[in-house]
Short mmCIF file of N, CA, C and O in Angstrom, two decimals:
data_model
loop_
_atom_site.label_atom_id
_atom_site.label_comp_id
_atom_site.label_asym_id
_atom_site.label_seq_id
_atom_site.Cartn_x
_atom_site.Cartn_y
_atom_site.Cartn_z
N MET A 250 38.08 -82.53 -7.71
CA MET A 250 38.46 -81.06 -7.32
C MET A 250 38.38 -80.42 -8.59
O MET A 250 39.10 -80.54 -10.06
N ASP A 251 37.56 -79.42 -9.08
CA ASP A 251 37.67 -78.81 -10.35
C ASP A 251 38.83 -77.14 -10.42
O ASP A 251 38.72 -77.04 -9.56
N ASP A 252 39.03 -77.48 -11.48
CA ASP A 252 40.06 -76.06 -11.92
C ASP A 252 41.15 -75.42 -10.92
O ASP A 252 41.23 -74.64 -10.57
N GLU A 253 42.19 -76.44 -10.07
CA GLU A 253 42.31 -76.19 -8.64
C GLU A 253 43.58 -76.01 -9.14
O GLU A 253 44.29 -75.32 -8.90
N LEU A 254 44.35 -76.48 -10.26
CA LEU A 254 45.93 -76.15 -11.06
C LEU A 254 45.44 -75.50 -12.14
O LEU A 254 46.82 -74.57 -12.67
N GLU A 255 44.37 -75.64 -12.92
CA GLU A 255 44.41 -74.98 -14.05
C GLU A 255 42.79 -75.20 -14.64
O GLU A 255 42.23 -75.87 -14.31
N PRO A 256 42.34 -74.01 -15.17
CA PRO A 256 41.00 -74.36 -15.73
C PRO A 256 40.66 -75.23 -16.78
O PRO A 256 41.63 -75.72 -17.51
N GLY A 257 39.85 -76.29 -16.18
CA GLY A 257 39.25 -77.10 -17.16
C GLY A 257 39.62 -78.98 -16.68
O GLY A 257 39.97 -79.27 -17.49
N LEU A 258 40.57 -78.79 -15.54
CA LEU A 258 41.22 -79.82 -15.31
C LEU A 258 40.28 -80.56 -13.95
O LEU A 258 40.54 -79.68 -13.14
N ARG A 259 40.52 -81.61 -14.17
CA ARG A 259 39.10 -81.88 -13.15
C ARG A 259 40.69 -83.64 -12.25
O ARG A 259 40.90 -83.80 -13.02
N SER A 260 40.25 -83.20 -10.90
CA SER A 260 40.93 -84.03 -10.39
C SER A 260 40.39 -85.10 -9.26
O SER A 260 39.47 -84.53 -8.86
N VAL A 261 40.84 -86.35 -9.02
CA VAL A 261 39.85 -87.34 -8.29
C VAL A 261 41.26 -87.87 -7.65
O VAL A 261 42.18 -88.24 -8.61
N ALA A 262 41.16 -88.38 -6.07
CA ALA A 262 42.19 -88.77 -5.62
C ALA A 262 41.81 -89.87 -4.31
O ALA A 262 40.18 -89.81 -4.11
N VAL A 263 42.12 -90.68 -3.62
CA VAL A 263 41.70 -91.57 -3.24
C VAL A 263 42.98 -91.93 -2.12
O VAL A 263 44.23 -92.05 -2.17
N PRO A 264 42.84 -92.19 -0.41
CA PRO A 264 44.00 -92.12 0.57
C PRO A 264 43.78 -93.36 0.45
O PRO A 264 43.48 -94.51 -0.08
N VAL A 265 45.40 -94.07 1.36
CA VAL A 265 46.05 -95.40 0.57
C VAL A 265 46.71 -95.24 2.48
O VAL A 265 47.18 -94.35 2.91
N HIS A 266 45.81 -96.24 2.80
CA HIS A 266 46.13 -96.76 4.41
C HIS A 266 47.57 -98.02 4.53
O HIS A 266 47.25 -98.60 3.98
N ASP A 267 47.79 -97.60 6.17
CA ASP A 267 48.66 -98.44 6.59
C ASP A 267 47.98 -99.61 7.58
O ASP A 267 46.64 -99.42 7.51
N GLY A 268 48.63 -100.27 7.73
CA GLY A 268 47.99 -101.03 8.39
C GLY A 268 47.45 -100.90 9.81
O GLY A 268 46.74 -101.31 10.45
N ASP A 269 47.75 -99.35 10.22
CA ASP A 269 46.90 -98.90 11.20
C ASP A 269 46.10 -98.60 11.13
O ASP A 269 44.96 -97.40 11.69
N GLY A 270 45.62 -98.04 9.71
CA GLY A 270 44.39 -97.55 9.26
C GLY A 270 44.62 -96.06 9.04
O GLY A 270 43.76 -95.44 8.76
N ARG A 271 45.93 -96.02 8.82
CA ARG A 271 46.63 -94.13 8.81
C ARG A 271 46.29 -93.65 7.74
O ARG A 271 47.21 -94.42 7.09
N ALA A 272 45.71 -92.67 7.42
CA ALA A 272 46.00 -92.25 5.58
C ALA A 272 47.63 -92.02 5.87
O ALA A 272 47.98 -90.74 6.16
N VAL A 273 48.29 -92.20 4.70
CA VAL A 273 49.48 -92.67 4.47
C VAL A 273 50.17 -91.87 3.11
O VAL A 273 51.22 -91.49 2.97
N ALA A 274 49.58 -91.89 1.98
CA ALA A 274 49.63 -91.40 1.25
C ALA A 274 48.12 -91.29 -0.05
O ALA A 274 47.57 -91.62 0.89
N ALA A 275 48.24 -90.81 -1.22
CA ALA A 275 47.56 -90.87 -1.69
C ALA A 275 47.41 -91.18 -3.25
O ALA A 275 48.95 -91.22 -3.53
N LEU A 276 46.29 -91.81 -3.59
CA LEU A 276 46.67 -92.07 -5.29
C LEU A 276 45.75 -91.16 -5.80
O LEU A 276 44.50 -90.80 -5.48
N GLY A 277 46.25 -90.52 -7.29
CA GLY A 277 45.38 -89.68 -7.36
C GLY A 277 45.14 -89.32 -9.41
O GLY A 277 46.31 -90.01 -9.44
N VAL A 278 44.56 -89.27 -10.01
CA VAL A 278 44.20 -88.93 -11.68
C VAL A 278 43.48 -87.71 -11.72
O VAL A 278 43.15 -87.05 -11.35
N SER A 279 44.57 -86.89 -12.68
CA SER A 279 43.70 -85.21 -13.42
C SER A 279 43.43 -85.70 -14.66
O SER A 279 43.92 -86.50 -15.53
N THR A 280 42.17 -85.03 -15.12
CA THR A 280 41.75 -85.17 -16.83
C THR A 280 40.70 -84.03 -16.86
O THR A 280 41.07 -83.11 -16.00
N HIS A 281 40.92 -83.75 -18.04
CA HIS A 281 40.78 -82.39 -18.44
C HIS A 281 38.90 -82.78 -18.06
O HIS A 281 38.29 -83.32 -18.46
N ALA A 282 37.96 -81.77 -17.63
CA ALA A 282 36.95 -81.83 -17.45
C ALA A 282 35.52 -82.16 -18.78
O ALA A 282 34.93 -82.65 -18.10
N GLY A 283 36.36 -81.08 -19.58
CA GLY A 283 35.32 -81.63 -20.48
C GLY A 283 33.85 -81.18 -20.83
O GLY A 283 33.26 -80.44 -19.29
N ASP A 284 32.65 -82.05 -21.21
CA ASP A 284 31.09 -81.90 -20.73
C ASP A 284 30.64 -83.29 -20.02
O ASP A 284 29.81 -83.04 -19.84
N ARG A 285 31.57 -83.84 -19.69
CA ARG A 285 31.75 -84.53 -18.28
C ARG A 285 31.22 -83.99 -17.15
O ARG A 285 31.76 -83.09 -16.82
N SER A 286 30.06 -84.20 -16.31
CA SER A 286 30.12 -83.83 -14.96
C SER A 286 31.08 -84.52 -13.78
O SER A 286 31.64 -85.40 -13.80
N PRO A 287 31.05 -83.78 -12.52
CA PRO A 287 32.31 -84.21 -11.69
C PRO A 287 31.45 -85.77 -11.34
O PRO A 287 32.09 -86.50 -10.75
N ALA A 288 30.09 -85.56 -11.08
CA ALA A 288 29.93 -87.02 -10.71
C ALA A 288 30.03 -88.07 -11.26
O ALA A 288 30.46 -89.26 -11.21
N ALA A 289 30.08 -87.90 -12.97
CA ALA A 289 30.38 -88.95 -14.05
C ALA A 289 31.87 -89.41 -13.66
O ALA A 289 32.18 -90.35 -14.00
N THR A 290 32.73 -87.86 -13.87
CA THR A 290 33.83 -88.37 -13.69
C THR A 290 34.18 -89.63 -12.61
O THR A 290 35.11 -90.43 -12.16
N ARG A 291 33.70 -89.24 -11.48
CA ARG A 291 33.78 -89.85 -10.48
C ARG A 291 33.25 -91.22 -10.79
O ARG A 291 33.61 -92.29 -9.95
N ALA A 292 31.74 -91.84 -11.58
CA ALA A 292 31.70 -92.62 -10.78
C ALA A 292 32.40 -93.52 -12.10
O ALA A 292 32.99 -94.71 -11.75
N ALA A 293 33.29 -92.85 -13.24
CA ALA A 293 34.14 -93.34 -13.72
C ALA A 293 35.63 -93.76 -13.51
O ALA A 293 36.52 -94.90 -14.14
N VAL A 294 36.29 -92.84 -12.56
CA VAL A 294 37.79 -93.21 -12.13
C VAL A 294 37.33 -93.82 -10.99
O VAL A 294 38.28 -94.43 -10.50
N LEU A 295 36.63 -93.55 -9.25
CA LEU A 295 37.24 -93.84 -8.55
C LEU A 295 37.37 -95.54 -8.22
O LEU A 295 37.64 -95.96 -7.33
N PRO A 296 36.24 -96.50 -8.89
CA PRO A 296 36.21 -97.85 -9.07
C PRO A 296 37.64 -98.23 -9.30
O PRO A 296 38.36 -98.93 -8.45
N ALA A 297 38.08 -98.19 -10.07
CA ALA A 297 39.94 -98.06 -10.77
C ALA A 297 40.63 -97.59 -9.39
O ALA A 297 42.02 -98.18 -9.00
N LEU A 298 40.34 -95.98 -8.96
CA LEU A 298 41.78 -95.75 -7.87
C LEU A 298 41.47 -96.27 -6.47
O LEU A 298 42.59 -96.96 -6.08
N ARG A 299 40.38 -96.45 -6.37
CA ARG A 299 39.95 -97.41 -4.81
C ARG A 299 40.92 -99.16 -5.18
O ARG A 299 41.35 -99.56 -3.61
N GLU A 300 40.31 -99.42 -6.14
CA GLU A 300 41.14 -100.53 -6.38
C GLU A 300 42.69 -100.69 -6.02
O GLU A 300 43.05 -101.70 -5.90
N ALA A 301 42.69 -100.31 -6.88
CA ALA A 301 44.75 -99.57 -6.80
C ALA A 301 45.23 -99.11 -5.59
O ALA A 301 46.25 -99.76 -5.48
N ALA A 302 44.56 -98.52 -4.80
CA ALA A 302 44.84 -98.21 -3.27
C ALA A 302 44.41 -99.38 -2.46
O ALA A 302 45.46 -99.49 -1.69
N ALA A 303 43.51 -100.25 -2.84
CA ALA A 303 43.17 -101.51 -1.94
C ALA A 303 44.99 -102.06 -2.44
O ALA A 303 45.22 -103.25 -1.57
N ALA A 304 45.19 -102.13 -3.11
CA ALA A 304 46.69 -103.26 -3.86
C ALA A 304 47.83 -102.51 -3.05
O ALA A 304 48.77 -102.88 -2.84
N VAL A 305 48.08 -101.29 -3.15
CA VAL A 305 49.42 -100.99 -2.67
C VAL A 305 49.18 -100.98 -1.08
O VAL A 305 50.04 -100.99 -0.46
N GLU A 306 48.02 -100.88 0.17
CA GLU A 306 47.55 -100.86 1.02
C GLU A 306 48.13 -102.32 1.78
O GLU A 306 48.88 -103.41 2.46
N ALA A 307 47.51 -103.58 0.53
CA ALA A 307 48.01 -105.14 1.01
C ALA A 307 49.52 -104.88 0.34
O ALA A 307 50.26 -106.25 1.62
N ASP A 308 50.05 -104.47 -0.30
CA ASP A 308 51.35 -104.60 -0.48
C ASP A 308 52.27 -104.39 0.69
O ASP A 308 53.09 -105.18 1.15
N LEU A 309 51.56 -103.00 1.24
CA LEU A 309 52.65 -102.18 2.55
C LEU A 309 52.05 -103.50 3.71
O LEU A 309 52.95 -103.54 4.96
N ARG A 310 51.19 -103.84 3.90
CA ARG A 310 50.73 -105.27 4.80
C ARG A 310 52.12 -106.28 4.73
O ARG A 310 52.47 -106.75 6.01
N VAL A 311 51.72 -106.62 3.37
CA VAL A 311 52.96 -107.59 3.36
C VAL A 311 54.14 -107.16 3.37
O VAL A 311 55.31 -108.24 4.40
N ALA A 312 54.54 -106.32 2.81
CA ALA A 312 56.25 -105.88 3.01
C ALA A 312 56.32 -105.21 4.83
O ALA A 312 57.41 -105.87 5.12
N GLY A 313 55.67 -104.84 5.30
CA GLY A 313 55.68 -104.41 6.52
C GLY A 313 56.16 -106.03 7.25
O GLY A 313 56.37 -105.84 8.82
N ARG A 314 55.19 -106.68 6.88
CA ARG A 314 55.97 -108.31 7.81
C ARG A 314 57.52 -108.70 8.06
O ARG A 314 57.72 -109.33 8.30
N TYR A 315 58.06 -108.55 6.64
CA TYR A 315 59.19 -108.64 5.82
C TYR A 315 60.48 -107.79 6.73
O TYR A 315 61.38 -108.24 7.18
N LEU A 316 59.73 -106.35 6.65
CA LEU A 316 60.70 -105.71 6.61
C LEU A 316 59.91 -104.00 7.16
O LEU A 316 59.16 -103.86 6.58
N PRO A 317 60.34 -103.58 8.25
CA PRO A 317 59.43 -102.88 8.70
C PRO A 317 59.62 -101.42 7.75
O PRO A 317 60.24 -100.89 7.16
N VAL A 318 58.59 -100.58 7.46
CA VAL A 318 58.10 -99.78 6.68
C VAL A 318 58.34 -98.41 7.28
O VAL A 318 56.41 -98.53 7.67
N ALA A 319 59.02 -97.36 7.81
CA ALA A 319 58.69 -96.60 8.05
C ALA A 319 57.68 -95.56 7.36
O ALA A 319 58.64 -94.58 6.63
N LEU A 320 57.41 -95.01 8.07
CA LEU A 320 56.80 -93.80 7.62
C LEU A 320 56.23 -92.71 8.79
O LEU A 320 56.35 -92.93 9.87
N PRO A 321 56.28 -91.55 8.14
CA PRO A 321 56.69 -90.57 8.86
C PRO A 321 55.28 -90.35 8.98
O PRO A 321 54.04 -91.04 9.38
#
């Protein structure tokens, strides 16, 4: 998303899902838009964000086996 919080700021985010597949959180980053296109920003950032979200989802699944994780 471009210029949502301030001019020249670009944000990219991905959902974090619980064991039932519900989106319960999100991970995001913001960067200066600079001269990089939105598509180039997504290509540079999304793989790492998706990897981090997958790691959090895995942790939630493991934690949920030992202690119920109450999410709204």
